Amino acid sequence: MINNLHSNRHKFNKLISFGSGAEIFHDTPYGDSKRDIHDIIKNTDGWYNLRIFAVFDENELDTRFIKSNIVRYMKKEQLVIHKDKIMDFFYMKDLISLVDFYIQNDNISKEVNCSYENKFTLFDIANIINNLSDYKVPIVINEKGLDFYCEDSDLPIKSIGLEQGILETYNELKKLV
């Protein structure tokens, strides 16, 4: 697909691709393909790479870390961390703002990491969730995992951020209960 888009690039002005932290960290077919796409983008005028490590909001799959643990918290069940690690989660509203910024502007960075300045482990995030109301639930950590984050945080937008994003997600999910 990327090669088809590249051969037809004269038919449009701008392409915004959702890259992945896998292009940096994973030596897998997925990571390799994301890395190949990144290499094409960095050498093509008007093409941009928004590198996502993980994204969240109330609309994500019920099995995803932040949503599943918010739902567990609301049910007063224990929070579960399968593999504790530092992980860059990015709030969907911030991703939408970032995409809008890239649509509306020119002379911008070829790539940006969808990453906040402050870094959190999954245990830190579980503790944020565990403080959303006036009660606490147990937090279970099954094992230690491999970190998946970016040290650079160079967002060209004012972001809502992880903690406020978790609170907003919690408030949206409460409306559904």
mmCIF file with all atom_site columns, C-alpha atoms in Angstrom:
data_model
loop_
_atom_site.group_PDB
_atom_site.id
_atom_site.type_symbol
_atom_site.label_atom_id
_atom_site.label_alt_id
_atom_site.label_comp_id
_atom_site.label_asym_id
_atom_site.label_entity_id
_atom_site.label_seq_id
_atom_site.pdbx_PDB_ins_code
_atom_site.Cartn_x
_atom_site.Cartn_y
_atom_site.Cartn_z
_atom_site.occupancy
_atom_site.B_iso_or_equiv
_atom_site.pdbx_formal_charge
_atom_site.auth_seq_id
_atom_site.auth_comp_id
_atom_site.auth_asym_id
_atom_site.auth_atom_id
_atom_site.pdbx_PDB_model_num
ATOM 1   C CA . MET A 1 1   ? 0.000   0.000   0.000  1.00 0.00 ? 1   MET A CA 1
ATOM 2   C CA . ILE A 1 2   ? 2.738   2.475   0.916  1.00 0.00 ? 2   ILE A CA 1
ATOM 3   C CA . ASN A 1 3   ? 4.456   1.882   -2.416 1.00 0.00 ? 3   ASN A CA 1
ATOM 4   C CA . ASN A 1 4   ? 1.183   2.496   -4.263 1.00 0.00 ? 4   ASN A CA 1
ATOM 5   C CA . LEU A 1 5   ? 0.662   5.737   -2.352 1.00 0.00 ? 5   LEU A CA 1
ATOM 6   C CA . HIS A 1 6   ? 4.247   6.736   -3.019 1.00 0.00 ? 6   HIS A CA 1
ATOM 7   C CA . SER A 1 7   ? 3.937   6.137   -6.764 1.00 0.00 ? 7   SER A CA 1
ATOM 8   C CA . ASN A 1 8   ? 0.793   8.314   -6.766 1.00 0.00 ? 8   ASN A CA 1
ATOM 9   C CA . ARG A 1 9   ? 2.093   11.068  -4.456 1.00 0.00 ? 9   ARG A CA 1
ATOM 10  C CA . HIS A 1 10  ? 1.733   13.641  -7.242 1.00 0.00 ? 10  HIS A CA 1
ATOM 11  C CA . LYS A 1 11  ? -2.069  13.308  -6.825 1.00 0.00 ? 11  LYS A CA 1
ATOM 12  C CA . PHE A 1 12  ? -2.204  14.677  -3.259 1.00 0.00 ? 12  PHE A CA 1
ATOM 13  C CA . ASN A 1 13  ? -0.335  17.202  -1.120 1.00 0.00 ? 13  ASN A CA 1
ATOM 14  C CA . LYS A 1 14  ? 0.114   15.619  2.284  1.00 0.00 ? 14  LYS A CA 1
ATOM 15  C CA . LEU A 1 15  ? 0.181   12.193  3.896  1.00 0.00 ? 15  LEU A CA 1
ATOM 16  C CA . ILE A 1 16  ? 0.039   11.635  7.650  1.00 0.00 ? 16  ILE A CA 1
ATOM 17  C CA . SER A 1 17  ? 0.998   8.122   8.688  1.00 0.00 ? 17  SER A CA 1
ATOM 18  C CA . PHE A 1 18  ? 0.477   6.536   12.086 1.00 0.00 ? 18  PHE A CA 1
ATOM 19  C CA . GLY A 1 19  ? 3.826   5.026   12.852 1.00 0.00 ? 19  GLY A CA 1
ATOM 20  C CA . SER A 1 20  ? 4.553   2.775   15.789 1.00 0.00 ? 20  SER A CA 1
ATOM 21  C CA . GLY A 1 21  ? 7.076   2.415   18.551 1.00 0.00 ? 21  GLY A CA 1
ATOM 22  C CA . ALA A 1 22  ? 7.603   -1.012  16.992 1.00 0.00 ? 22  ALA A CA 1
ATOM 23  C CA . GLU A 1 23  ? 9.607   0.687   14.233 1.00 0.00 ? 23  GLU A CA 1
ATOM 24  C CA . ILE A 1 24  ? 12.221  1.430   16.900 1.00 0.00 ? 24  ILE A CA 1
ATOM 25  C CA . PHE A 1 25  ? 11.948  -1.499  19.303 1.00 0.00 ? 25  PHE A CA 1
ATOM 26  C CA . HIS A 1 26  ? 10.646  -4.606  17.578 1.00 0.00 ? 26  HIS A CA 1
ATOM 27  C CA . ASP A 1 27  ? 12.566  -6.858  15.211 1.00 0.00 ? 27  ASP A CA 1
ATOM 28  C CA . THR A 1 28  ? 9.389   -8.447  13.870 1.00 0.00 ? 28  THR A CA 1
ATOM 29  C CA . PRO A 1 29  ? 7.623   -8.353  10.498 1.00 0.00 ? 29  PRO A CA 1
ATOM 30  C CA . TYR A 1 30  ? 5.343   -5.614  11.901 1.00 0.00 ? 30  TYR A CA 1
ATOM 31  C CA . GLY A 1 31  ? 8.269   -3.590  13.249 1.00 0.00 ? 31  GLY A CA 1
ATOM 32  C CA . ASP A 1 32  ? 10.188  -4.087  9.998  1.00 0.00 ? 32  ASP A CA 1
ATOM 33  C CA . SER A 1 33  ? 7.240   -2.879  7.900  1.00 0.00 ? 33  SER A CA 1
ATOM 34  C CA . LYS A 1 34  ? 6.711   0.178   10.125 1.00 0.00 ? 34  LYS A CA 1
ATOM 35  C CA . ARG A 1 35  ? 10.447  0.941   9.861  1.00 0.00 ? 35  ARG A CA 1
ATOM 36  C CA . ASP A 1 36  ? 10.291  0.637   6.041  1.00 0.00 ? 36  ASP A CA 1
ATOM 37  C CA . ILE A 1 37  ? 7.298   3.000   5.935  1.00 0.00 ? 37  ILE A CA 1
ATOM 38  C CA . HIS A 1 38  ? 9.164   5.441   8.202  1.00 0.00 ? 38  HIS A CA 1
ATOM 39  C CA . ASP A 1 39  ? 12.156  5.405   5.839  1.00 0.00 ? 39  ASP A CA 1
ATOM 40  C CA . ILE A 1 40  ? 9.948   6.199   2.836  1.00 0.00 ? 40  ILE A CA 1
ATOM 41  C CA . ILE A 1 41  ? 8.183   8.999   4.719  1.00 0.00 ? 41  ILE A CA 1
ATOM 42  C CA . LYS A 1 42  ? 11.374  10.690  5.914  1.00 0.00 ? 42  LYS A CA 1
ATOM 43  C CA . ASN A 1 43  ? 12.560  10.949  2.294  1.00 0.00 ? 43  ASN A CA 1
ATOM 44  C CA . THR A 1 44  ? 9.273   12.196  0.812  1.00 0.00 ? 44  THR A CA 1
ATOM 45  C CA . ASP A 1 45  ? 8.234   15.855  0.903  1.00 0.00 ? 45  ASP A CA 1
ATOM 46  C CA . GLY A 1 46  ? 4.828   16.473  2.454  1.00 0.00 ? 46  GLY A CA 1
ATOM 47  C CA . TRP A 1 47  ? 4.729   13.114  4.247  1.00 0.00 ? 47  TRP A CA 1
ATOM 48  C CA . TYR A 1 48  ? 4.684   12.879  8.034  1.00 0.00 ? 48  TYR A CA 1
ATOM 49  C CA . ASN A 1 49  ? 5.019   10.132  10.633 1.00 0.00 ? 49  ASN A CA 1
ATOM 50  C CA . LEU A 1 50  ? 3.138   10.333  13.947 1.00 0.00 ? 50  LEU A CA 1
ATOM 51  C CA . ARG A 1 51  ? 4.765   7.593   16.027 1.00 0.00 ? 51  ARG A CA 1
ATOM 52  C CA . ILE A 1 52  ? 2.273   6.008   18.428 1.00 0.00 ? 52  ILE A CA 1
ATOM 53  C CA . PHE A 1 53  ? 3.279   3.701   21.246 1.00 0.00 ? 53  PHE A CA 1
ATOM 54  C CA . ALA A 1 54  ? -0.225  3.180   22.695 1.00 0.00 ? 54  ALA A CA 1
ATOM 55  C CA . VAL A 1 55  ? -3.410  5.231   22.510 1.00 0.00 ? 55  VAL A CA 1
ATOM 56  C CA . PHE A 1 56  ? -6.430  5.175   24.818 1.00 0.00 ? 56  PHE A CA 1
ATOM 57  C CA . ASP A 1 57  ? -9.895  6.528   25.538 1.00 0.00 ? 57  ASP A CA 1
ATOM 58  C CA . GLU A 1 58  ? -13.319 5.181   26.455 1.00 0.00 ? 58  GLU A CA 1
ATOM 59  C CA . ASN A 1 59  ? -13.869 3.819   22.940 1.00 0.00 ? 59  ASN A CA 1
ATOM 60  C CA . GLU A 1 60  ? -10.923 1.430   22.900 1.00 0.00 ? 60  GLU A CA 1
ATOM 61  C CA . LEU A 1 61  ? -11.373 -2.321  23.162 1.00 0.00 ? 61  LEU A CA 1
ATOM 62  C CA . ASP A 1 62  ? -12.536 -3.561  26.553 1.00 0.00 ? 62  ASP A CA 1
ATOM 63  C CA . THR A 1 63  ? -9.396  -5.692  26.783 1.00 0.00 ? 63  THR A CA 1
ATOM 64  C CA . ARG A 1 64  ? -6.951  -2.763  26.559 1.00 0.00 ? 64  ARG A CA 1
ATOM 65  C CA . PHE A 1 65  ? -4.969  -1.893  29.699 1.00 0.00 ? 65  PHE A CA 1
ATOM 66  C CA . ILE A 1 66  ? -6.353  1.498   30.718 1.00 0.00 ? 66  ILE A CA 1
ATOM 67  C CA . LYS A 1 67  ? -10.003 0.880   29.850 1.00 0.00 ? 67  LYS A CA 1
ATOM 68  C CA . SER A 1 68  ? -10.096 -2.628  31.301 1.00 0.00 ? 68  SER A CA 1
ATOM 69  C CA . ASN A 1 69  ? -8.584  -1.450  34.569 1.00 0.00 ? 69  ASN A CA 1
ATOM 70  C CA . ILE A 1 70  ? -10.902 1.558   34.820 1.00 0.00 ? 70  ILE A CA 1
ATOM 71  C CA . VAL A 1 71  ? -13.852 -0.814  34.357 1.00 0.00 ? 71  VAL A CA 1
ATOM 72  C CA . ARG A 1 72  ? -12.403 -3.165  36.996 1.00 0.00 ? 72  ARG A CA 1
ATOM 73  C CA . TYR A 1 73  ? -11.946 -0.207  39.320 1.00 0.00 ? 73  TYR A CA 1
ATOM 74  C CA . MET A 1 74  ? -15.555 0.897   38.825 1.00 0.00 ? 74  MET A CA 1
ATOM 75  C CA . LYS A 1 75  ? -16.657 -2.663  39.711 1.00 0.00 ? 75  LYS A CA 1
ATOM 76  C CA . LYS A 1 76  ? -14.338 -2.516  42.757 1.00 0.00 ? 76  LYS A CA 1
ATOM 77  C CA . GLU A 1 77  ? -12.317 -5.425  41.401 1.00 0.00 ? 77  GLU A CA 1
ATOM 78  C CA . GLN A 1 78  ? -8.535  -5.729  41.579 1.00 0.00 ? 78  GLN A CA 1
ATOM 79  C CA . LEU A 1 79  ? -6.492  -3.998  38.894 1.00 0.00 ? 79  LEU A CA 1
ATOM 80  C CA . VAL A 1 80  ? -4.347  -6.330  36.797 1.00 0.00 ? 80  VAL A CA 1
ATOM 81  C CA . ILE A 1 81  ? -0.923  -5.668  35.318 1.00 0.00 ? 81  ILE A CA 1
ATOM 82  C CA . HIS A 1 82  ? 0.228   -8.585  33.188 1.00 0.00 ? 82  HIS A CA 1
ATOM 83  C CA . LYS A 1 83  ? 3.747   -7.210  32.604 1.00 0.00 ? 83  LYS A CA 1
ATOM 84  C CA . ASP A 1 84  ? 4.788   -4.073  34.480 1.00 0.00 ? 84  ASP A CA 1
ATOM 85  C CA . LYS A 1 85  ? 6.894   -1.713  32.367 1.00 0.00 ? 85  LYS A CA 1
ATOM 86  C CA . ILE A 1 86  ? 7.308   1.910   31.399 1.00 0.00 ? 86  ILE A CA 1
ATOM 87  C CA . MET A 1 87  ? 4.751   2.525   28.667 1.00 0.00 ? 87  MET A CA 1
ATOM 88  C CA . ASP A 1 88  ? 3.871   5.606   26.619 1.00 0.00 ? 88  ASP A CA 1
ATOM 89  C CA . PHE A 1 89  ? 0.092   5.875   26.430 1.00 0.00 ? 89  PHE A CA 1
ATOM 90  C CA . PHE A 1 90  ? -1.333  8.790   24.448 1.00 0.00 ? 90  PHE A CA 1
ATOM 91  C CA . TYR A 1 91  ? -4.840  10.158  24.950 1.00 0.00 ? 91  TYR A CA 1
ATOM 92  C CA . MET A 1 92  ? -7.009  9.978   21.811 1.00 0.00 ? 92  MET A CA 1
ATOM 93  C CA . LYS A 1 93  ? -8.110  13.628  22.114 1.00 0.00 ? 93  LYS A CA 1
ATOM 94  C CA . ASP A 1 94  ? -4.432  14.619  22.015 1.00 0.00 ? 94  ASP A CA 1
ATOM 95  C CA . LEU A 1 95  ? -3.911  12.454  18.937 1.00 0.00 ? 95  LEU A CA 1
ATOM 96  C CA . ILE A 1 96  ? -6.869  14.165  17.241 1.00 0.00 ? 96  ILE A CA 1
ATOM 97  C CA . SER A 1 97  ? -5.390  17.588  18.096 1.00 0.00 ? 97  SER A CA 1
ATOM 98  C CA . LEU A 1 98  ? -2.016  16.485  16.756 1.00 0.00 ? 98  LEU A CA 1
ATOM 99  C CA . VAL A 1 99  ? -3.507  15.228  13.479 1.00 0.00 ? 99  VAL A CA 1
ATOM 100 C CA . ASP A 1 100 ? -5.437  18.505  13.146 1.00 0.00 ? 100 ASP A CA 1
ATOM 101 C CA . PHE A 1 101 ? -2.198  20.438  13.730 1.00 0.00 ? 101 PHE A CA 1
ATOM 102 C CA . TYR A 1 102 ? -0.486  18.444  10.970 1.00 0.00 ? 102 TYR A CA 1
ATOM 103 C CA . ILE A 1 103 ? -3.400  18.987  8.599  1.00 0.00 ? 103 ILE A CA 1
ATOM 104 C CA . GLN A 1 104 ? -3.511  22.730  9.222  1.00 0.00 ? 104 GLN A CA 1
ATOM 105 C CA . ASN A 1 105 ? 0.225   23.496  9.154  1.00 0.00 ? 105 ASN A CA 1
ATOM 106 C CA . ASP A 1 106 ? 3.182   23.309  6.810  1.00 0.00 ? 106 ASP A CA 1
ATOM 107 C CA . ASN A 1 107 ? 6.923   23.530  7.532  1.00 0.00 ? 107 ASN A CA 1
ATOM 108 C CA . ILE A 1 108 ? 6.527   21.110  10.420 1.00 0.00 ? 108 ILE A CA 1
ATOM 109 C CA . SER A 1 109 ? 8.636   18.283  11.755 1.00 0.00 ? 109 SER A CA 1
ATOM 110 C CA . LYS A 1 110 ? 8.655   15.171  9.547  1.00 0.00 ? 110 LYS A CA 1
ATOM 111 C CA . GLU A 1 111 ? 7.918   13.026  12.583 1.00 0.00 ? 111 GLU A CA 1
ATOM 112 C CA . VAL A 1 112 ? 6.714   13.348  16.125 1.00 0.00 ? 112 VAL A CA 1
ATOM 113 C CA . ASN A 1 113 ? 6.545   10.873  18.970 1.00 0.00 ? 113 ASN A CA 1
ATOM 114 C CA . CYS A 1 114 ? 3.103   10.636  20.528 1.00 0.00 ? 114 CYS A CA 1
ATOM 115 C CA . SER A 1 115 ? 4.636   10.737  23.967 1.00 0.00 ? 115 SER A CA 1
ATOM 116 C CA . TYR A 1 116 ? 4.343   12.870  27.091 1.00 0.00 ? 116 TYR A CA 1
ATOM 117 C CA . GLU A 1 117 ? 7.299   14.291  28.975 1.00 0.00 ? 117 GLU A CA 1
ATOM 118 C CA . ASN A 1 118 ? 6.537   12.410  32.201 1.00 0.00 ? 118 ASN A CA 1
ATOM 119 C CA . LYS A 1 119 ? 7.034   8.653   32.024 1.00 0.00 ? 119 LYS A CA 1
ATOM 120 C CA . PHE A 1 120 ? 4.846   6.161   33.866 1.00 0.00 ? 120 PHE A CA 1
ATOM 121 C CA . THR A 1 121 ? 5.056   2.458   34.560 1.00 0.00 ? 121 THR A CA 1
ATOM 122 C CA . LEU A 1 122 ? 1.875   0.416   34.271 1.00 0.00 ? 122 LEU A CA 1
ATOM 123 C CA . PHE A 1 123 ? 1.931   0.278   38.077 1.00 0.00 ? 123 PHE A CA 1
ATOM 124 C CA . ASP A 1 124 ? 2.004   4.108   38.180 1.00 0.00 ? 124 ASP A CA 1
ATOM 125 C CA . ILE A 1 125 ? -0.965  4.192   35.800 1.00 0.00 ? 125 ILE A CA 1
ATOM 126 C CA . ALA A 1 126 ? -2.826  1.633   37.918 1.00 0.00 ? 126 ALA A CA 1
ATOM 127 C CA . ASN A 1 127 ? -2.250  3.904   40.928 1.00 0.00 ? 127 ASN A CA 1
ATOM 128 C CA . ILE A 1 128 ? -3.689  6.873   38.993 1.00 0.00 ? 128 ILE A CA 1
ATOM 129 C CA . ILE A 1 129 ? -6.757  4.744   38.255 1.00 0.00 ? 129 ILE A CA 1
ATOM 130 C CA . ASN A 1 130 ? -6.867  3.603   41.893 1.00 0.00 ? 130 ASN A CA 1
ATOM 131 C CA . ASN A 1 131 ? -7.206  7.255   42.967 1.00 0.00 ? 131 ASN A CA 1
ATOM 132 C CA . LEU A 1 132 ? -10.133 8.197   40.718 1.00 0.00 ? 132 LEU A CA 1
ATOM 133 C CA . SER A 1 133 ? -12.619 7.952   43.587 1.00 0.00 ? 133 SER A CA 1
ATOM 134 C CA . ASP A 1 134 ? -12.712 7.626   47.368 1.00 0.00 ? 134 ASP A CA 1
ATOM 135 C CA . TYR A 1 135 ? -11.895 3.898   47.548 1.00 0.00 ? 135 TYR A CA 1
ATOM 136 C CA . LYS A 1 136 ? -8.933  1.676   46.707 1.00 0.00 ? 136 LYS A CA 1
ATOM 137 C CA . VAL A 1 137 ? -8.707  -1.791  45.182 1.00 0.00 ? 137 VAL A CA 1
ATOM 138 C CA . PRO A 1 138 ? -5.765  -4.222  45.141 1.00 0.00 ? 138 PRO A CA 1
ATOM 139 C CA . ILE A 1 139 ? -3.259  -4.045  42.285 1.00 0.00 ? 139 ILE A CA 1
ATOM 140 C CA . VAL A 1 140 ? -1.854  -7.347  41.011 1.00 0.00 ? 140 VAL A CA 1
ATOM 141 C CA . ILE A 1 141 ? 1.396   -7.455  39.032 1.00 0.00 ? 141 ILE A CA 1
ATOM 142 C CA . ASN A 1 142 ? 2.035   -10.753 37.264 1.00 0.00 ? 142 ASN A CA 1
ATOM 143 C CA . GLU A 1 143 ? 5.593   -10.086 36.052 1.00 0.00 ? 143 GLU A CA 1
ATOM 144 C CA . LYS A 1 144 ? 8.068   -7.502  34.782 1.00 0.00 ? 144 LYS A CA 1
ATOM 145 C CA . GLY A 1 145 ? 7.941   -6.661  31.078 1.00 0.00 ? 145 GLY A CA 1
ATOM 146 C CA . LEU A 1 146 ? 10.062  -4.804  28.539 1.00 0.00 ? 146 LEU A CA 1
ATOM 147 C CA . ASP A 1 147 ? 9.702   -1.020  28.501 1.00 0.00 ? 147 ASP A CA 1
ATOM 148 C CA . PHE A 1 148 ? 7.958   0.548   25.487 1.00 0.00 ? 148 PHE A CA 1
ATOM 149 C CA . TYR A 1 149 ? 8.377   4.308   25.442 1.00 0.00 ? 149 TYR A CA 1
ATOM 150 C CA . CYS A 1 150 ? 10.231  7.160   23.838 1.00 0.00 ? 150 CYS A CA 1
ATOM 151 C CA . GLU A 1 151 ? 12.591  9.463   25.670 1.00 0.00 ? 151 GLU A CA 1
ATOM 152 C CA . ASP A 1 152 ? 11.769  12.393  23.372 1.00 0.00 ? 152 ASP A CA 1
ATOM 153 C CA . SER A 1 153 ? 8.621   14.391  23.937 1.00 0.00 ? 153 SER A CA 1
ATOM 154 C CA . ASP A 1 154 ? 8.433   17.053  21.254 1.00 0.00 ? 154 ASP A CA 1
ATOM 155 C CA . LEU A 1 155 ? 4.719   17.656  20.860 1.00 0.00 ? 155 LEU A CA 1
ATOM 156 C CA . PRO A 1 156 ? 3.896   20.818  18.878 1.00 0.00 ? 156 PRO A CA 1
ATOM 157 C CA . ILE A 1 157 ? 0.488   21.094  20.609 1.00 0.00 ? 157 ILE A CA 1
ATOM 158 C CA . LYS A 1 158 ? -0.801  21.789  24.091 1.00 0.00 ? 158 LYS A CA 1
ATOM 159 C CA . SER A 1 159 ? -1.816  18.363  25.323 1.00 0.00 ? 159 SER A CA 1
ATOM 160 C CA . ILE A 1 160 ? -4.434  17.172  27.780 1.00 0.00 ? 160 ILE A CA 1
ATOM 161 C CA . GLY A 1 161 ? -1.967  14.584  29.059 1.00 0.00 ? 161 GLY A CA 1
ATOM 162 C CA . LEU A 1 162 ? -2.099  11.123  30.543 1.00 0.00 ? 162 LEU A CA 1
ATOM 163 C CA . GLU A 1 163 ? -3.533  11.834  33.993 1.00 0.00 ? 163 GLU A CA 1
ATOM 164 C CA . GLN A 1 164 ? -6.296  14.163  32.786 1.00 0.00 ? 164 GLN A CA 1
ATOM 165 C CA . GLY A 1 165 ? -6.976  11.785  29.887 1.00 0.00 ? 165 GLY A CA 1
ATOM 166 C CA . ILE A 1 166 ? -7.478  8.909   32.334 1.00 0.00 ? 166 ILE A CA 1
ATOM 167 C CA . LEU A 1 167 ? -9.866  11.064  34.396 1.00 0.00 ? 167 LEU A CA 1
ATOM 168 C CA . GLU A 1 168 ? -11.847 12.038  31.284 1.00 0.00 ? 168 GLU A CA 1
ATOM 169 C CA . THR A 1 169 ? -11.994 8.392   30.180 1.00 0.00 ? 169 THR A CA 1
ATOM 170 C CA . TYR A 1 170 ? -13.235 7.388   33.641 1.00 0.00 ? 170 TYR A CA 1
ATOM 171 C CA . ASN A 1 171 ? -15.923 10.084  33.553 1.00 0.00 ? 171 ASN A CA 1
ATOM 172 C CA . GLU A 1 172 ? -17.092 8.957   30.106 1.00 0.00 ? 172 GLU A CA 1
ATOM 173 C CA . LEU A 1 173 ? -17.206 5.308   31.177 1.00 0.00 ? 173 LEU A CA 1
ATOM 174 C CA . LYS A 1 174 ? -19.216 6.224   34.304 1.00 0.00 ? 174 LYS A CA 1
ATOM 175 C CA . LYS A 1 175 ? -21.920 7.613   31.999 1.00 0.00 ? 175 LYS A CA 1
ATOM 176 C CA . LEU A 1 176 ? -22.287 4.167   30.410 1.00 0.00 ? 176 LEU A CA 1
ATOM 177 C CA . VAL A 1 177 ? -22.824 2.281   33.673 1.00 0.00 ? 177 VAL A CA 1
#
